[in-house]
Amino acid sequence: PWLITDLDGQLVGNRKLDGVDFFRYGFPLAFIFGLIGIVFHFTRDWKRALAVLSVFLATGIMVILYLNQYDPQPRERDYSYVGSFFAFSIWIGLGIAMIQEKIKDFFEDSNISSFISITISCFIFMLMPLTMLTANYKEHNRTGNYVAWDYGYNLLNSCDPKAILFTNGDNDTFPLWYLQEVEKIRTDVRVVNLSLLNTPWYIKQLINDDPKLNLNFCNRTLLDDIYNIEKDPLISTYAGYNLCAHKGMQFKQGEIDCELNFGESFITENGMDVLPRL
């Protein structure tokens, strides 16, 4: 669902897309075939059906409980449950197979039953993607949409020669990387992603790959100060570089040395500055 701000400053959304809309893509054929496939699977081979059901639950409901994602999320997280989609797609296929089997049982002539079965299958395989296309084309059509390109181009060209451009996440970084790596625009600017700056491999890339950064610490410092999760995987789930302990950490670019700095939102909880700010 998308949210906009009304005249009173309140967030309002597309109520039709909130929750589950079974008829968003027309008649829910895939869902119906999946339900038919579940019944067909359990009546024919309940052991294998139980195995598929275990995969469906483990990669669906159990993943939801395990991740316990906060609400709202910045984007749809349906890719987290792709395993359950694969499991349900097995039942969709079995549902279609059941219908084909019933058609063959109904018609005594094998040629007629095969023709009808193939015709219905082709119709279904064409109808289902077309309904999704008509429902989603307008929303996903990117014709003439150059926001990401213009955003990255303007950011890079706002920098001085051989500048360092700090980014925070993925949406603000990927357009810059595309323009630099693919279209070779402003390759003199060094993009430094603060999220990846918590990993030793990325810091090594900054040191070794052009345009190289002359950091004021060596690889030994990286190995000593970055926690290795392989030592005790139960304590930490990621490698983090303790910036608080390195107030002298500098990014040297050209003749100007710029100390690493954080904005107001990155000040520690006790109000103490982590690093000097520009």
Short mmCIF file of C-alpha atoms in Angstrom, two decimals:
data_model
loop_
_atom_site.label_atom_id
_atom_site.label_comp_id
_atom_site.label_asym_id
_atom_site.label_seq_id
_atom_site.Cartn_x
_atom_site.Cartn_y
_atom_site.Cartn_z
CA PRO A 1 0.00 0.00 0.00
CA TRP A 2 1.16 3.52 -0.70
CA LEU A 3 0.76 6.45 1.67
CA ILE A 4 0.26 10.14 0.88
CA THR A 5 -0.32 13.20 3.05
CA ASP A 6 -3.75 14.82 2.89
CA LEU A 7 -4.55 18.51 3.43
CA ASP A 8 -4.64 18.01 7.20
CA GLY A 9 -1.18 16.46 7.27
CA GLN A 10 -2.52 12.97 7.96
CA LEU A 11 -1.13 9.91 6.21
CA VAL A 12 -3.73 8.19 4.07
CA GLY A 13 -3.27 5.12 1.89
CA ASN A 14 -4.83 3.15 -0.87
CA ARG A 15 -7.38 1.29 1.24
CA LYS A 16 -8.10 -1.15 -1.56
CA LEU A 17 -4.54 -2.49 -1.36
CA ASP A 18 -4.48 -2.77 2.44
CA GLY A 19 -4.67 -6.36 3.62
CA VAL A 20 -5.52 -9.15 1.16
CA ASP A 21 -7.37 -8.44 -2.08
CA PHE A 22 -8.12 -11.81 -3.69
CA PHE A 23 -9.55 -10.21 -6.83
CA ARG A 24 -6.75 -7.70 -7.47
CA TYR A 25 -5.54 -9.82 -10.41
CA GLY A 26 -8.99 -10.88 -11.52
CA PHE A 27 -10.39 -14.27 -10.64
CA PRO A 28 -7.82 -16.01 -8.35
CA LEU A 29 -7.19 -19.04 -10.54
CA ALA A 30 -3.76 -19.83 -9.11
CA PHE A 31 -5.10 -19.81 -5.55
CA ILE A 32 -8.01 -22.09 -6.49
CA PHE A 33 -5.74 -24.49 -8.37
CA GLY A 34 -3.44 -24.56 -5.37
CA LEU A 35 -6.27 -25.53 -3.02
CA ILE A 36 -7.36 -28.25 -5.46
CA GLY A 37 -3.76 -29.44 -5.64
CA ILE A 38 -3.51 -29.71 -1.85
CA VAL A 39 -6.56 -31.97 -1.70
CA PHE A 40 -5.35 -33.99 -4.68
CA HIS A 41 -1.86 -34.37 -3.20
CA PHE A 42 -3.03 -35.57 0.22
CA THR A 43 -5.51 -38.05 -1.26
CA ARG A 44 -2.89 -39.54 -3.59
CA ASP A 45 0.29 -39.47 -1.49
CA TRP A 46 -0.12 -38.00 1.98
CA LYS A 47 3.51 -38.59 2.95
CA ARG A 48 4.97 -36.48 0.15
CA ALA A 49 2.15 -33.98 0.62
CA LEU A 50 3.13 -33.68 4.26
CA ALA A 51 6.73 -33.01 3.21
CA VAL A 52 5.62 -30.18 0.91
CA LEU A 53 3.36 -28.84 3.66
CA SER A 54 6.35 -28.82 6.02
CA VAL A 55 8.33 -26.75 3.52
CA PHE A 56 5.37 -24.42 3.05
CA LEU A 57 4.98 -23.83 6.80
CA ALA A 58 8.72 -23.64 7.55
CA THR A 59 9.40 -21.06 4.82
CA GLY A 60 6.15 -19.18 5.35
CA ILE A 61 4.57 -18.94 8.79
CA MET A 62 7.70 -20.01 10.66
CA VAL A 63 9.80 -17.41 8.84
CA ILE A 64 7.24 -14.76 9.76
CA LEU A 65 7.52 -15.71 13.43
CA TYR A 66 11.31 -16.03 13.28
CA LEU A 67 12.01 -12.69 11.58
CA ASN A 68 9.34 -10.82 13.56
CA GLN A 69 9.68 -7.82 11.24
CA TYR A 70 8.61 -4.49 12.64
CA ASP A 71 5.75 -2.54 11.11
CA PRO A 72 5.89 -0.63 8.85
CA GLN A 73 8.63 -1.95 6.57
CA PRO A 74 10.32 0.31 3.99
CA ARG A 75 9.24 -2.09 1.23
CA GLU A 76 7.35 -5.33 0.68
CA ARG A 77 9.26 -8.31 2.08
CA ASP A 78 7.55 -10.99 0.03
CA TYR A 79 10.94 -12.28 -1.12
CA SER A 80 11.53 -13.50 2.44
CA TYR A 81 8.84 -16.13 1.91
CA VAL A 82 9.80 -17.27 -1.59
CA GLY A 83 10.25 -20.85 -0.35
CA SER A 84 6.57 -21.05 0.55
CA PHE A 85 5.72 -19.70 -2.92
CA PHE A 86 7.66 -22.56 -4.50
CA ALA A 87 5.88 -25.08 -2.29
CA PHE A 88 2.46 -23.68 -3.19
CA SER A 89 3.40 -23.64 -6.89
CA ILE A 90 3.81 -27.42 -6.65
CA TRP A 91 0.20 -27.64 -5.54
CA ILE A 92 -0.88 -25.33 -8.36
CA GLY A 93 0.71 -27.71 -10.84
CA LEU A 94 -0.92 -30.69 -9.15
CA GLY A 95 -4.28 -28.93 -9.27
CA ILE A 96 -3.98 -28.47 -13.03
CA ALA A 97 -2.84 -32.08 -13.37
CA MET A 98 -5.93 -33.20 -11.46
CA ILE A 99 -8.21 -31.28 -13.84
CA GLN A 100 -6.46 -32.81 -16.82
CA GLU A 101 -6.89 -36.26 -15.31
CA LYS A 102 -10.61 -35.69 -14.75
CA ILE A 103 -10.99 -34.57 -18.37
CA LYS A 104 -9.32 -37.75 -19.60
CA ASP A 105 -11.59 -39.84 -17.38
CA PHE A 106 -14.71 -38.04 -18.62
CA PHE A 107 -14.05 -38.46 -22.34
CA GLU A 108 -13.61 -41.97 -23.66
CA ASP A 109 -11.87 -40.82 -26.83
CA SER A 110 -8.24 -40.11 -25.93
CA ASN A 111 -7.78 -37.70 -28.84
CA ILE A 112 -10.70 -35.54 -27.73
CA SER A 113 -9.61 -35.57 -24.10
CA SER A 114 -6.03 -34.65 -25.03
CA PHE A 115 -7.22 -31.80 -27.26
CA ILE A 116 -9.50 -30.36 -24.57
CA SER A 117 -6.87 -30.80 -21.89
CA ILE A 118 -4.17 -29.05 -23.91
CA THR A 119 -6.56 -26.26 -24.93
CA ILE A 120 -7.62 -25.56 -21.35
CA SER A 121 -4.02 -25.66 -20.12
CA CYS A 122 -2.87 -23.21 -22.80
CA PHE A 123 -5.78 -20.90 -22.00
CA ILE A 124 -4.91 -20.95 -18.30
CA PHE A 125 -1.19 -20.34 -18.90
CA MET A 126 -2.02 -17.34 -21.10
CA LEU A 127 -4.81 -15.93 -18.94
CA MET A 128 -2.98 -15.87 -15.61
CA PRO A 129 0.05 -13.79 -16.74
CA LEU A 130 -2.17 -11.45 -18.76
CA THR A 131 -4.35 -10.66 -15.76
CA MET A 132 -1.26 -9.82 -13.71
CA LEU A 133 0.10 -7.72 -16.58
CA THR A 134 -3.06 -5.64 -16.91
CA ALA A 135 -3.27 -5.16 -13.13
CA ASN A 136 0.37 -4.14 -12.63
CA TYR A 137 1.59 -2.58 -15.88
CA LYS A 138 0.64 1.00 -15.04
CA GLU A 139 2.25 0.81 -11.61
CA HIS A 140 5.47 -0.81 -12.84
CA ASN A 141 5.88 1.01 -16.14
CA ARG A 142 9.16 2.96 -15.96
CA THR A 143 8.92 4.60 -19.37
CA GLY A 144 10.33 8.11 -19.12
CA ASN A 145 11.18 7.73 -15.43
CA TYR A 146 14.71 9.06 -14.95
CA VAL A 147 14.52 9.97 -11.26
CA ALA A 148 17.25 7.54 -10.18
CA TRP A 149 19.55 8.54 -13.06
CA ASP A 150 19.06 12.27 -12.50
CA TYR A 151 19.45 11.85 -8.75
CA GLY A 152 22.78 10.09 -9.09
CA TYR A 153 24.02 12.42 -11.83
CA ASN A 154 23.22 15.54 -9.80
CA LEU A 155 24.88 14.14 -6.69
CA LEU A 156 28.08 13.18 -8.47
CA ASN A 157 28.36 16.47 -10.34
CA SER A 158 27.79 18.47 -7.17
CA CYS A 159 31.11 17.14 -5.85
CA ASP A 160 34.53 18.69 -6.30
CA PRO A 161 37.19 16.76 -8.24
CA LYS A 162 38.46 13.70 -6.33
CA ALA A 163 35.86 14.25 -3.62
CA ILE A 164 34.54 11.66 -1.17
CA LEU A 165 30.77 11.18 -1.18
CA PHE A 166 29.30 9.43 1.86
CA THR A 167 26.08 7.47 1.45
CA ASN A 168 23.97 5.62 3.98
CA GLY A 169 21.94 2.81 2.42
CA ASP A 170 21.30 1.04 -0.86
CA ASN A 171 18.76 3.28 -2.61
CA ASP A 172 21.05 6.29 -2.47
CA THR A 173 24.18 4.29 -3.39
CA PHE A 174 23.22 2.06 -6.32
CA PRO A 175 22.41 4.92 -8.76
CA LEU A 176 25.86 6.34 -8.06
CA TRP A 177 27.59 3.01 -8.61
CA TYR A 178 25.68 2.48 -11.85
CA LEU A 179 26.71 5.83 -13.28
CA GLN A 180 30.32 5.31 -12.29
CA GLU A 181 30.75 1.65 -13.23
CA VAL A 182 28.54 1.46 -16.34
CA GLU A 183 28.42 4.97 -17.82
CA LYS A 184 31.82 6.05 -16.44
CA ILE A 185 30.49 9.34 -15.10
CA ARG A 186 32.61 11.10 -12.45
CA THR A 187 34.76 8.10 -11.67
CA ASP A 188 37.09 10.42 -9.77
CA VAL A 189 34.55 10.69 -6.94
CA ARG A 190 34.91 8.03 -4.26
CA VAL A 191 31.54 6.82 -2.97
CA VAL A 192 31.81 5.55 0.61
CA ASN A 193 28.83 3.62 1.95
CA LEU A 194 28.56 4.01 5.73
CA SER A 195 26.58 0.78 6.11
CA LEU A 196 29.29 -1.27 4.39
CA LEU A 197 31.97 0.60 6.31
CA ASN A 198 31.29 -1.84 9.16
CA THR A 199 32.84 -4.69 7.17
CA PRO A 200 36.57 -5.36 6.67
CA TRP A 201 36.24 -6.46 3.03
CA TYR A 202 34.68 -3.14 2.04
CA ILE A 203 37.36 -1.14 3.83
CA LYS A 204 39.98 -3.16 1.95
CA GLN A 205 38.23 -2.30 -1.31
CA LEU A 206 38.38 1.39 -0.43
CA ILE A 207 42.11 1.05 0.16
CA ASN A 208 42.98 -1.11 -2.87
CA ASP A 209 40.50 -0.16 -5.64
CA ASP A 210 40.65 3.05 -7.67
CA PRO A 211 40.13 5.76 -6.71
CA LYS A 212 42.07 4.57 -3.67
CA LEU A 213 41.59 6.06 -0.22
CA ASN A 214 44.62 6.66 1.95
CA LEU A 215 43.28 5.61 5.34
CA ASN A 216 45.40 6.19 8.41
CA PHE A 217 45.38 2.60 9.65
CA CYS A 218 46.73 -0.67 8.32
CA ASN A 219 45.20 -4.07 7.67
CA ARG A 220 46.45 -5.30 11.02
CA THR A 221 44.25 -2.70 12.68
CA LEU A 222 41.27 -4.03 10.76
CA LEU A 223 41.91 -7.62 11.78
CA ASP A 224 42.42 -6.68 15.44
CA ASP A 225 39.50 -4.31 15.87
CA ILE A 226 36.77 -5.98 13.82
CA TYR A 227 35.02 -8.71 15.74
CA ASN A 228 35.20 -12.10 14.04
CA ILE A 229 31.81 -13.80 14.36
CA GLU A 230 33.39 -17.17 13.62
CA LYS A 231 34.93 -17.12 17.09
CA ASP A 232 31.55 -17.14 18.79
CA PRO A 233 28.56 -16.97 16.42
CA LEU A 234 26.11 -16.79 19.33
CA ILE A 235 27.32 -13.37 20.46
CA SER A 236 27.06 -11.33 17.29
CA THR A 237 25.43 -11.70 13.90
CA TYR A 238 27.55 -9.18 12.01
CA ALA A 239 31.03 -7.75 11.90
CA GLY A 240 31.19 -4.23 13.27
CA TYR A 241 34.06 -1.75 13.28
CA ASN A 242 34.22 0.16 16.53
CA LEU A 243 34.33 3.71 15.27
CA CYS A 244 34.04 5.10 18.78
CA ALA A 245 37.53 3.82 19.57
CA HIS A 246 39.08 5.47 16.52
CA LYS A 247 38.41 9.18 16.67
CA GLY A 248 41.50 9.74 14.57
CA MET A 249 40.21 7.69 11.66
CA GLN A 250 40.66 9.80 8.55
CA PHE A 251 39.83 9.60 4.88
CA LYS A 252 42.65 11.27 2.96
CA GLN A 253 41.78 12.50 -0.51
CA GLY A 254 44.18 14.72 -2.42
CA GLU A 255 45.63 17.51 -0.33
CA ILE A 256 42.68 17.70 2.07
CA ASP A 257 42.22 15.43 5.09
CA CYS A 258 38.62 14.99 6.21
CA GLU A 259 37.84 13.34 9.53
CA LEU A 260 34.95 10.88 9.59
CA ASN A 261 31.87 12.65 10.91
CA PHE A 262 28.30 11.85 11.87
CA GLY A 263 25.13 13.91 11.70
CA GLU A 264 22.94 14.73 14.67
CA SER A 265 20.96 11.50 14.33
CA PHE A 266 24.13 9.44 14.77
CA ILE A 267 25.16 10.87 18.14
CA THR A 268 25.42 8.23 20.86
CA GLU A 269 22.62 7.84 23.39
CA ASN A 270 24.45 9.65 26.17
CA GLY A 271 24.83 12.69 23.93
CA MET A 272 28.59 12.32 23.48
CA ASP A 273 29.99 13.02 20.04
CA VAL A 274 31.33 9.85 18.47
CA LEU A 275 33.65 11.74 16.13
CA PRO A 276 34.25 15.41 15.38
CA ARG A 277 31.69 16.79 12.95
CA LEU A 278 32.51 19.17 10.15
#
